[in-house]
PDB file of C-alpha atoms in Angstrom:
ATOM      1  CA  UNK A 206      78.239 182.501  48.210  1.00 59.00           C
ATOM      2  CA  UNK A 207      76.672 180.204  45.934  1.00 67.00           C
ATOM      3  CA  UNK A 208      78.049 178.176  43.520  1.00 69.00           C
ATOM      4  CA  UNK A 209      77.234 180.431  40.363  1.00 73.00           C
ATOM      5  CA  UNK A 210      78.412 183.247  42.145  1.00 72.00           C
ATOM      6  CA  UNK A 211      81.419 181.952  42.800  1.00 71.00           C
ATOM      7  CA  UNK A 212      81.923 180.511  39.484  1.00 69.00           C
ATOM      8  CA  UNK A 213      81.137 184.263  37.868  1.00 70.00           C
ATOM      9  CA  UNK A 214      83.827 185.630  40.128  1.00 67.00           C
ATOM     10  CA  UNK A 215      86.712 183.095  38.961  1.00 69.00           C
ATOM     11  CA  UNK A 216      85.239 184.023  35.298  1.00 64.00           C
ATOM     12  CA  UNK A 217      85.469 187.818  35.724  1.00 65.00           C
ATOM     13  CA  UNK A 218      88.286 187.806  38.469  1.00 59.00           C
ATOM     14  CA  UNK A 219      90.630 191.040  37.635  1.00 47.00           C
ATOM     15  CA  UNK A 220      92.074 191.192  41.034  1.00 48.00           C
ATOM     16  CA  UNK A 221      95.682 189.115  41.277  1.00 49.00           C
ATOM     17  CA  UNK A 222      94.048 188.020  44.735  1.00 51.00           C
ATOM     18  CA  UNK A 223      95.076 184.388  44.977  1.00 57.00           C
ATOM     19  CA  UNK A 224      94.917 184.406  48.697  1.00 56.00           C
ATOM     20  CA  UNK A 225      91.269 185.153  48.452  1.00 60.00           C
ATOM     21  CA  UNK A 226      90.479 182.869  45.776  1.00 68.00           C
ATOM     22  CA  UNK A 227      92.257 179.753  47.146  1.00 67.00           C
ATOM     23  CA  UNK A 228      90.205 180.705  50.654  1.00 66.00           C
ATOM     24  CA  UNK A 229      86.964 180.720  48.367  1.00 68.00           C
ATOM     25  CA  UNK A 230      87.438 177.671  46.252  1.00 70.00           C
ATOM     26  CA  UNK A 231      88.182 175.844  49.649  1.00 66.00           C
ATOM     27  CA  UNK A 232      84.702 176.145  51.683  1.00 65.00           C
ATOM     28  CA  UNK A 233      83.422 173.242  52.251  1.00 65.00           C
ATOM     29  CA  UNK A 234      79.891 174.553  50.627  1.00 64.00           C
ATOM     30  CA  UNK A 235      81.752 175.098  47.147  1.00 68.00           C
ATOM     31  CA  UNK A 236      81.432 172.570  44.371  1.00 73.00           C
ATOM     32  CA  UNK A 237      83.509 172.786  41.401  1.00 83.00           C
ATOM     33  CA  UNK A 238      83.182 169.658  39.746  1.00 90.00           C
ATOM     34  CA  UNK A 239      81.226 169.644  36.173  1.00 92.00           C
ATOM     35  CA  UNK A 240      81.963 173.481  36.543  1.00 89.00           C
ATOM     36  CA  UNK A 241      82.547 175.806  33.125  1.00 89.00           C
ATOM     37  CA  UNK A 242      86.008 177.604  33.851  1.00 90.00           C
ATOM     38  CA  UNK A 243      86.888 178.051  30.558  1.00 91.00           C
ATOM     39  CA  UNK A 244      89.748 180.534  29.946  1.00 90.00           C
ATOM     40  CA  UNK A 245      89.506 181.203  33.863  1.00 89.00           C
ATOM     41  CA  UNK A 246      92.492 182.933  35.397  1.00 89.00           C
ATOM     42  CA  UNK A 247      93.797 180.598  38.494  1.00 90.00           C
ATOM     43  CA  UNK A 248      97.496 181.611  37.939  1.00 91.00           C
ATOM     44  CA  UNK A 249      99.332 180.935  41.186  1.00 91.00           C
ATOM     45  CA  UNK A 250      96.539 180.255  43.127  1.00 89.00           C
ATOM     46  CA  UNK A 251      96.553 177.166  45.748  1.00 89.00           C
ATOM     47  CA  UNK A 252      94.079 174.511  44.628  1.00 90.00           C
ATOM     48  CA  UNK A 253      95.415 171.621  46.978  1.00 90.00           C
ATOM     49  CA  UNK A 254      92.838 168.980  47.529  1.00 87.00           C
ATOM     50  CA  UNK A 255      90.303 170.978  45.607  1.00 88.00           C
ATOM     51  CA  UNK A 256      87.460 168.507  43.408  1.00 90.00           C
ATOM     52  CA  UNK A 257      87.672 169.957  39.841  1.00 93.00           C
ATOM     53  CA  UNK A 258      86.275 166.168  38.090  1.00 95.00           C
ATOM     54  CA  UNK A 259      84.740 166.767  35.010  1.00 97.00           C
ATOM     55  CA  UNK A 260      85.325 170.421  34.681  1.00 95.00           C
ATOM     56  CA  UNK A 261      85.880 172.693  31.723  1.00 96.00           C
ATOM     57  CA  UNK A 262      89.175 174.286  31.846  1.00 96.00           C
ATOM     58  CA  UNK A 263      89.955 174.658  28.540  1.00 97.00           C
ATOM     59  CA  UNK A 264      92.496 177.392  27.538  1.00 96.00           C
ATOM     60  CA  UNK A 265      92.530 178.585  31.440  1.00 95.00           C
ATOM     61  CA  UNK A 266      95.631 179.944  33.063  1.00 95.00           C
ATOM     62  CA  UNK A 267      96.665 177.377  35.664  1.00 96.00           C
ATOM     63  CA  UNK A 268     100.318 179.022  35.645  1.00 97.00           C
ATOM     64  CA  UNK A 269     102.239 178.309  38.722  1.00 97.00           C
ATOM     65  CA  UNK A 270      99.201 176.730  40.535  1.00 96.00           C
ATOM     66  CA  UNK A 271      99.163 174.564  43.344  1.00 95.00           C
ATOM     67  CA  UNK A 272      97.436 171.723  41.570  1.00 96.00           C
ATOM     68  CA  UNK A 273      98.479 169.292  44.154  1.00 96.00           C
ATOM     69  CA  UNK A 274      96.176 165.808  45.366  1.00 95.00           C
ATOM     70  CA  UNK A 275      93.345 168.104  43.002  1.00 94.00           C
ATOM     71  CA  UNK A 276      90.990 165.514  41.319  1.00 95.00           C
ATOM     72  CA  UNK A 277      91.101 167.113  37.496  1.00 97.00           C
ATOM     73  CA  UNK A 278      89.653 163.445  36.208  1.00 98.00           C
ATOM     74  CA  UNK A 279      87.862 163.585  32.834  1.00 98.00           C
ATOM     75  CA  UNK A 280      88.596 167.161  32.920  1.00 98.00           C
ATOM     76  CA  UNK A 281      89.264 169.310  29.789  1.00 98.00           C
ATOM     77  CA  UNK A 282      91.967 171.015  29.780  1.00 98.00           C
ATOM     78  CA  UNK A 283      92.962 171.607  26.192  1.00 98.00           C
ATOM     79  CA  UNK A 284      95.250 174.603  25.511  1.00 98.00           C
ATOM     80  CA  UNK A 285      95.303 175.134  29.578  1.00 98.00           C
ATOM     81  CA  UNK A 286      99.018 177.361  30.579  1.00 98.00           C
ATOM     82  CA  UNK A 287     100.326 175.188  33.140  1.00 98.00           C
ATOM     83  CA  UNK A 288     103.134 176.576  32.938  1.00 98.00           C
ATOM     84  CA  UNK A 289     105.439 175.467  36.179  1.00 98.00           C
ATOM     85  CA  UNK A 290     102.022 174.496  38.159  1.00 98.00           C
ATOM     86  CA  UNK A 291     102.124 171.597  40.420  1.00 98.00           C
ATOM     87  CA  UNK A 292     100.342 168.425  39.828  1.00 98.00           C
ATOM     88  CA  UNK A 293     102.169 166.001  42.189  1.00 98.00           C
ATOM     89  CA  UNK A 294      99.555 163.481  43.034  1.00 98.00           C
ATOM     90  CA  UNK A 295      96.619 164.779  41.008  1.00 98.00           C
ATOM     91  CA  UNK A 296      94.074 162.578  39.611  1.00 98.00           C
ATOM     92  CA  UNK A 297      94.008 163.202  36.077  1.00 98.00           C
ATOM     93  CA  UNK A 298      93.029 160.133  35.142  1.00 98.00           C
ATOM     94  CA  UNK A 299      91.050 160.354  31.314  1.00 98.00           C
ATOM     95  CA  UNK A 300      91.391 164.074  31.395  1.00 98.00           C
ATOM     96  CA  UNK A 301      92.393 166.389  28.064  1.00 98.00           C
ATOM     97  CA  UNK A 302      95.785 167.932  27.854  1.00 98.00           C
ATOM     98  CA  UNK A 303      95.627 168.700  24.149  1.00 98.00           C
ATOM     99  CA  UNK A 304      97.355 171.071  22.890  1.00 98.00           C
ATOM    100  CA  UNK A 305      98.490 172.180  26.993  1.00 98.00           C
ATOM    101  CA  UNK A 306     101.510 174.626  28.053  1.00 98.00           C
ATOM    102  CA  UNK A 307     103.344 172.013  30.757  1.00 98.00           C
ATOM    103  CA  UNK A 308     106.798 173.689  30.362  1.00 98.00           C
ATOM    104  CA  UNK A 309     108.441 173.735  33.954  1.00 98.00           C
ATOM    105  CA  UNK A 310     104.962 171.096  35.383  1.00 98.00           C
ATOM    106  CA  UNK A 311     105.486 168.822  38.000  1.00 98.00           C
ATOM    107  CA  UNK A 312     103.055 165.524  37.875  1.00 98.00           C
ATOM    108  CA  UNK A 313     105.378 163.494  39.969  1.00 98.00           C
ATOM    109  CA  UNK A 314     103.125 161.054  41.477  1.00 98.00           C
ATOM    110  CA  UNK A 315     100.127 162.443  39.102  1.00 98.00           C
ATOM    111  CA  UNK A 316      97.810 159.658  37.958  1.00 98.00           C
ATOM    112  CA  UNK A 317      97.919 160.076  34.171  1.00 98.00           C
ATOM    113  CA  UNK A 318      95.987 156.422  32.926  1.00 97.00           C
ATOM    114  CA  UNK A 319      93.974 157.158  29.613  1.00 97.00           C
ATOM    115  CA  UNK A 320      94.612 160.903  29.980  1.00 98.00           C
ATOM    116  CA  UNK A 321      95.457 162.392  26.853  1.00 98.00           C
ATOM    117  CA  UNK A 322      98.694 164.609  25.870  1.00 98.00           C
ATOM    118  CA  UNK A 323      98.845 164.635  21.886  1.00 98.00           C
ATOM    119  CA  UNK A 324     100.546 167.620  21.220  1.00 98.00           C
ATOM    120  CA  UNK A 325     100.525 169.222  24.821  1.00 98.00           C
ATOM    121  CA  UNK A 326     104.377 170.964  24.988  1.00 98.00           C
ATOM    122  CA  UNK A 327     106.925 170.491  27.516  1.00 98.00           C
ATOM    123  CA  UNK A 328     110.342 170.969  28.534  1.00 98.00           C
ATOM    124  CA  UNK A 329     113.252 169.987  30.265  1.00 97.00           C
ATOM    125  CA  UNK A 330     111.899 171.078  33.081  1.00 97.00           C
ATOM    126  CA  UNK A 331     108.749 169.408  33.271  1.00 98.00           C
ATOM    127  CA  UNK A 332     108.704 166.036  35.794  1.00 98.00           C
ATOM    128  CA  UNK A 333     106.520 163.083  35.103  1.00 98.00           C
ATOM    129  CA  UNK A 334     105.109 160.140  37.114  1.00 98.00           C
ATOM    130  CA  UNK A 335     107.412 157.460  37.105  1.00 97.00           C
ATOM    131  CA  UNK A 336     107.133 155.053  34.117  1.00 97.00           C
ATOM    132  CA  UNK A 337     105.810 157.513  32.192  1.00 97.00           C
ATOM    133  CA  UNK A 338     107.215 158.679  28.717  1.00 97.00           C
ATOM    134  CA  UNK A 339     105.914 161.961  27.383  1.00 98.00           C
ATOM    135  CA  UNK A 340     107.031 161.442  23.865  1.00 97.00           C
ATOM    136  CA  UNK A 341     105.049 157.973  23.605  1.00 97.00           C
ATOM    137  CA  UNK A 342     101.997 159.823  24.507  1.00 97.00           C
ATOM    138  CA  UNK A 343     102.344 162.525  22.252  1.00 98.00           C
ATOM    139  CA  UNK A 344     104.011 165.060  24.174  1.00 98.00           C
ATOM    140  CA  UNK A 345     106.161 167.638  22.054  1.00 98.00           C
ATOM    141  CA  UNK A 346     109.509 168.287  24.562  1.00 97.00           C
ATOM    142  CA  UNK A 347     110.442 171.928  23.541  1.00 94.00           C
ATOM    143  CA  UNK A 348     114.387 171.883  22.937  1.00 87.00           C
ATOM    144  CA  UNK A 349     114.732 168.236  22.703  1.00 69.00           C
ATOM    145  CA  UNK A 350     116.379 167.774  19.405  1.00 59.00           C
TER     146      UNK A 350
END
C-alpha cells in the first residue's frame, strides 16, 4: 500500500479495527512523518515505536493510544483527545499541545523540551516526566482548585 493510500484509509477509517491499523502503520515501507492526519481517528490503536515527526494531528483522536517511544517531535497536535493514551518515552520535543485533552495521559519518561502546553487540560490522573510542572507550562489541571 502506498503511502497516500494508507494515509486516506486512517482519514476515512470507520472500522474500530485497531489491530489492523497498528499492523499497517508498522510496515517497514510506511512513512508517516510530515503526514496530514488531521482529525484522524487512532483511538486505542498501538503506535509503539511508530515515526510521526512533523505530522499534523491536530484535533485527532489519540484516546487510549499506545503512544509509547513514538517520535511526535515538532508535531501539531492542537485540540488532539489524548485522553488516557500513553506517551511514556515519546519524543515530543517542540511539538503543539494547545488546547489538548491529556486527562488520564501518561508522559512518564516523555521528552517534553520546548513543547508547548498553554491551555492543554489535564487531571489528576495525568503523569508527567519527572521535573516537569504542568501548571508552569500552561497546563489547566481539571479539579485542581
Amino acid at each position: 500500500m502506498e503511502r497516500n493510500e494508507v494515509l486516506e484509509f486512517i482519514r476515512r477509517r470507520r472500522s474500530r479495527s485497531a489491530v489492523l491499523l497498528s499492523s499497517l502503520l508498522r510496515h517497514p515501507d510506511v512513512r508517516l512523518s510530515y503526514a496530514n492526519l488531521a482529525s484522524a481517528n487512532l483511538a486505542q490503536t498501538d503506535l509503539t515505536g511508530v515515526d510521526l515527526h512533523a505530522s499534523n494531528l491536530a484535533e485527532s483522536n489519540l484516546s487510549g493510544a499506545d503512544l509509547s517511544a513514538v517520535s511526535l517531535r515538532r508535531c501539531n497536535l492542537r485540540g488532539a483527545d489524548l485522553r488516557d493514551a500513553v506517551l511514556r518515552g515519546a519524543d515530543l520535543r517542540a511539538a503543539n499541545f494547545r488546547g489538548a485533552n491529556l486527562c488520564g495521559a501518561d508522559l512518564v519518561g516523555a521528552r517534553v523540551g520546548r513543547a508547548s502546553f498553554r491551555g492543554a487540560r489535564a487531571d489528576a490522573l495525568s503523569r508527567w516526566p519527572e521535573g516537569f510542572v504542568p501548571q508552569a507550562r500552561g497546563v489547566v489541571i481539571e479539579g485542581a482548585v
